[in-house]
């Protein structure tokens, strides 16, 4: 790999980190830079010390790095970027898949501010049995859609959990929830190339 290619790869990795869920969900300053569609101006990122050092202030390099990412969506004018699958309403996520625990805790208002669309599976709904939990489910301040994950997604999640040693600790319903999240992510991104 040439020095220029290595520099671009390092810049891309840094930008992807900035927009990763782990960082973006905690970084209030970065979120404050986002416009109504969730895009952040690449020029604003150029001011971040670590990225500035990696690109040596080269705006064209920064744009190439962002455009070559499989985890970012770059605006048509090539001057703004956002995480693939980011909310266009400024919320942290476009889709949120909920399990039974999230549904019955009575935190619907907090969840409502987090995402645009809310999903679960019929198996999760079947786990909500007692009257108090059913009442909380009925009082959610957002529309909860149900959907069955694809067999391919269930297989991918199961294979991955087997590799990591987590499959034994996941219930069949847990696998369904994770598989539905996988399906929605792949639909938003167009592929699973950005998932590791």
Tab-separated table of C-alpha atoms in Angstrom:
chain	number	residue	atom	x	y	z
A	1	UNK	CA	0.000	0.000	0.000
A	2	UNK	CA	1.375	3.395	-0.949
A	3	UNK	CA	1.870	6.133	1.634
A	4	UNK	CA	-1.018	8.117	0.098
A	5	UNK	CA	-3.351	5.105	0.230
A	6	UNK	CA	-2.338	4.424	3.834
A	7	UNK	CA	-2.997	8.060	4.752
A	8	UNK	CA	-6.450	7.915	3.142
A	9	UNK	CA	-7.240	4.620	4.900
A	10	UNK	CA	-6.210	6.085	8.265
A	11	UNK	CA	-8.366	9.173	7.688
A	12	UNK	CA	-11.309	6.992	6.623
A	13	UNK	CA	-10.964	4.860	9.763
A	14	UNK	CA	-10.947	7.980	11.940
A	15	UNK	CA	-14.034	9.459	10.252
A	16	UNK	CA	-15.821	6.107	10.574
A	17	UNK	CA	-14.962	6.072	14.268
A	18	UNK	CA	-16.425	9.566	14.724
A	19	UNK	CA	-19.702	8.398	13.177
A	20	UNK	CA	-19.747	4.981	14.855
A	21	UNK	CA	-22.643	4.369	17.181
A	22	UNK	CA	-20.239	4.012	20.132
A	23	UNK	CA	-18.818	7.511	19.581
A	24	UNK	CA	-21.678	9.412	17.935
A	25	UNK	CA	-24.215	8.487	20.619
A	26	UNK	CA	-21.946	10.046	23.293
A	27	UNK	CA	-20.425	12.944	21.342
A	28	UNK	CA	-22.763	15.881	21.921
A	29	UNK	CA	-20.466	18.279	20.086
A	30	UNK	CA	-20.398	16.172	16.916
A	31	UNK	CA	-24.180	15.733	17.051
A	32	UNK	CA	-24.557	19.506	17.446
A	33	UNK	CA	-22.763	19.918	14.099
A	34	UNK	CA	-25.321	17.748	12.276
A	35	UNK	CA	-27.923	19.417	10.100
A	36	UNK	CA	-31.611	18.483	10.045
A	37	UNK	CA	-30.839	15.475	7.822
A	38	UNK	CA	-28.095	14.181	10.125
A	39	UNK	CA	-25.209	15.288	7.889
A	40	UNK	CA	-22.055	16.935	9.266
A	41	UNK	CA	-19.987	19.246	7.059
A	42	UNK	CA	-16.637	17.651	6.235
A	43	UNK	CA	-14.994	21.052	6.696
A	44	UNK	CA	-16.114	20.979	10.338
A	45	UNK	CA	-14.481	17.564	10.783
A	46	UNK	CA	-11.249	18.976	9.405
A	47	UNK	CA	-10.972	20.985	12.626
A	48	UNK	CA	-10.846	17.829	14.778
A	49	UNK	CA	-7.191	17.603	15.870
A	50	UNK	CA	-6.659	13.894	15.219
A	51	UNK	CA	-8.225	14.035	11.751
A	52	UNK	CA	-6.414	17.285	10.920
A	53	UNK	CA	-3.121	15.606	11.800
A	54	UNK	CA	-3.959	12.550	9.649
A	55	UNK	CA	-4.958	14.635	6.614
A	56	UNK	CA	-2.467	17.447	7.194
A	57	UNK	CA	-5.292	19.868	6.448
A	58	UNK	CA	-5.896	18.413	2.968
A	59	UNK	CA	-9.638	18.850	2.370
A	60	UNK	CA	-9.542	16.824	-0.846
A	61	UNK	CA	-8.020	13.882	1.032
A	62	UNK	CA	-10.738	14.165	3.665
A	63	UNK	CA	-13.446	14.092	0.976
A	64	UNK	CA	-11.874	11.054	-0.744
A	65	UNK	CA	-11.615	9.237	2.584
A	66	UNK	CA	-15.271	9.885	3.408
A	67	UNK	CA	-16.466	9.005	-0.108
A	68	UNK	CA	-14.606	5.671	-0.067
A	69	UNK	CA	-16.203	4.561	3.206
A	70	UNK	CA	-18.719	1.711	3.213
A	71	UNK	CA	-20.032	2.980	6.567
A	72	UNK	CA	-20.773	6.566	5.605
A	73	UNK	CA	-23.188	8.257	3.271
A	74	UNK	CA	-21.778	11.353	1.577
A	75	UNK	CA	-24.118	14.069	0.338
A	76	UNK	CA	-24.574	14.575	-3.397
A	77	UNK	CA	-22.484	17.748	-3.273
A	78	UNK	CA	-19.669	15.735	-1.561
A	79	UNK	CA	-19.282	18.214	1.308
A	80	UNK	CA	-21.288	16.517	4.078
A	81	UNK	CA	-21.351	13.010	5.558
A	82	UNK	CA	-23.478	10.922	7.913
A	83	UNK	CA	-23.523	7.350	9.137
A	84	UNK	CA	-25.316	4.929	6.815
A	85	UNK	CA	-28.767	4.365	8.225
A	86	UNK	CA	-28.711	7.628	10.175
A	87	UNK	CA	-31.997	9.311	10.919
A	88	UNK	CA	-33.048	12.092	8.560
A	89	UNK	CA	-34.922	13.752	11.431
A	90	UNK	CA	-31.855	14.367	13.577
A	91	UNK	CA	-32.625	11.472	15.904
A	92	UNK	CA	-29.834	9.065	16.718
A	93	UNK	CA	-31.246	6.155	14.713
A	94	UNK	CA	-33.545	5.538	11.807
A	95	UNK	CA	-34.699	2.172	13.198
A	96	UNK	CA	-34.763	0.719	16.682
A	97	UNK	CA	-35.538	-2.939	17.346
A	98	UNK	CA	-36.982	-3.547	20.795
A	99	UNK	CA	-37.051	-6.613	22.999
A	100	UNK	CA	-39.585	-7.310	25.764
A	101	UNK	CA	-37.484	-5.650	28.449
A	102	UNK	CA	-37.429	-2.352	26.567
A	103	UNK	CA	-41.170	-2.503	26.005
A	104	UNK	CA	-42.285	-3.037	29.589
A	105	UNK	CA	-39.959	-0.719	31.499
A	106	UNK	CA	-42.216	2.314	31.007
A	107	UNK	CA	-39.585	4.413	29.230
A	108	UNK	CA	-41.499	5.010	26.017
A	109	UNK	CA	-40.984	8.775	26.023
A	110	UNK	CA	-37.202	8.350	26.179
A	111	UNK	CA	-37.261	5.779	23.400
A	112	UNK	CA	-39.473	7.985	21.240
A	113	UNK	CA	-36.783	10.659	21.097
A	114	UNK	CA	-34.183	8.117	20.014
A	115	UNK	CA	-35.416	6.783	16.646
A	116	UNK	CA	-37.768	7.339	13.733
A	117	UNK	CA	-39.142	3.798	13.471
A	118	UNK	CA	-39.687	1.135	16.104
A	119	UNK	CA	-39.753	-2.590	15.426
A	120	UNK	CA	-40.172	-5.862	17.263
A	121	UNK	CA	-41.137	-9.440	16.528
A	122	UNK	CA	-44.350	-11.291	17.317
A	123	UNK	CA	-42.283	-13.554	19.587
A	124	UNK	CA	-41.274	-10.542	21.691
A	125	UNK	CA	-44.887	-9.420	21.980
A	126	UNK	CA	-45.833	-12.920	23.143
A	127	UNK	CA	-43.375	-12.494	26.044
A	128	UNK	CA	-45.335	-9.479	27.345
A	129	UNK	CA	-47.904	-11.310	29.448
A	130	UNK	CA	-48.910	-9.549	32.672
A	131	UNK	CA	-51.604	-6.856	32.703
A	132	UNK	CA	-49.308	-4.030	33.838
A	133	UNK	CA	-46.787	-4.741	31.077
A	134	UNK	CA	-49.578	-5.022	28.497
A	135	UNK	CA	-50.884	-1.619	29.635
A	136	UNK	CA	-47.410	-0.088	29.199
A	137	UNK	CA	-47.159	-1.651	25.764
A	138	UNK	CA	-50.543	-0.205	24.789
A	139	UNK	CA	-49.487	3.243	26.051
A	140	UNK	CA	-46.279	3.513	24.025
A	141	UNK	CA	-46.073	7.005	22.502
A	142	UNK	CA	-44.955	5.656	19.124
A	143	UNK	CA	-46.120	3.145	16.562
A	144	UNK	CA	-44.529	-0.248	17.098
A	145	UNK	CA	-44.282	-2.342	13.923
A	146	UNK	CA	-43.856	-6.113	13.963
A	147	UNK	CA	-41.827	-7.962	11.407
A	148	UNK	CA	-40.313	-11.395	11.014
A	149	UNK	CA	-36.589	-11.412	10.223
A	150	UNK	CA	-35.423	-13.182	7.097
A	151	UNK	CA	-34.159	-16.770	7.398
A	152	UNK	CA	-30.821	-15.538	6.010
A	153	UNK	CA	-30.506	-12.988	8.823
A	154	UNK	CA	-31.335	-15.600	11.465
A	155	UNK	CA	-28.663	-17.835	9.962
A	156	UNK	CA	-26.052	-15.030	9.855
A	157	UNK	CA	-26.714	-13.999	13.453
A	158	UNK	CA	-26.622	-17.609	14.632
A	159	UNK	CA	-23.343	-18.271	12.813
A	160	UNK	CA	-21.760	-15.137	14.250
A	161	UNK	CA	-22.975	-15.876	17.787
A	162	UNK	CA	-21.616	-19.404	17.458
A	163	UNK	CA	-18.199	-18.014	16.443
A	164	UNK	CA	-18.122	-15.611	19.391
A	165	UNK	CA	-19.352	-18.241	21.855
A	166	UNK	CA	-22.534	-16.304	22.610
A	167	UNK	CA	-25.095	-18.602	20.998
A	168	UNK	CA	-25.644	-20.682	24.151
A	169	UNK	CA	-26.625	-17.545	26.111
A	170	UNK	CA	-29.093	-16.276	23.481
A	171	UNK	CA	-32.714	-17.355	23.509
A	172	UNK	CA	-34.444	-18.044	20.192
A	173	UNK	CA	-36.290	-14.729	20.675
A	174	UNK	CA	-32.958	-12.917	21.194
A	175	UNK	CA	-31.717	-14.345	17.908
A	176	UNK	CA	-34.903	-13.146	16.176
A	177	UNK	CA	-34.440	-9.611	17.578
A	178	UNK	CA	-30.793	-9.469	16.486
A	179	UNK	CA	-31.685	-10.878	13.068
A	180	UNK	CA	-34.356	-8.219	12.575
A	181	UNK	CA	-31.802	-5.521	13.456
A	182	UNK	CA	-29.426	-7.116	10.932
A	183	UNK	CA	-32.113	-7.086	8.203
A	184	UNK	CA	-32.923	-3.414	8.793
A	185	UNK	CA	-29.237	-2.442	8.773
A	186	UNK	CA	-28.598	-4.314	5.521
A	187	UNK	CA	-31.652	-2.696	3.919
A	188	UNK	CA	-30.481	0.775	4.968
A	189	UNK	CA	-26.887	0.230	3.824
A	190	UNK	CA	-27.572	-1.882	0.744
A	191	UNK	CA	-25.251	-4.664	1.942
A	192	UNK	CA	-23.525	-5.993	5.054
A	193	UNK	CA	-20.025	-5.051	3.877
A	194	UNK	CA	-19.687	-2.482	6.653
A	195	UNK	CA	-20.511	-4.980	9.432
A	196	UNK	CA	-17.725	-6.855	11.183
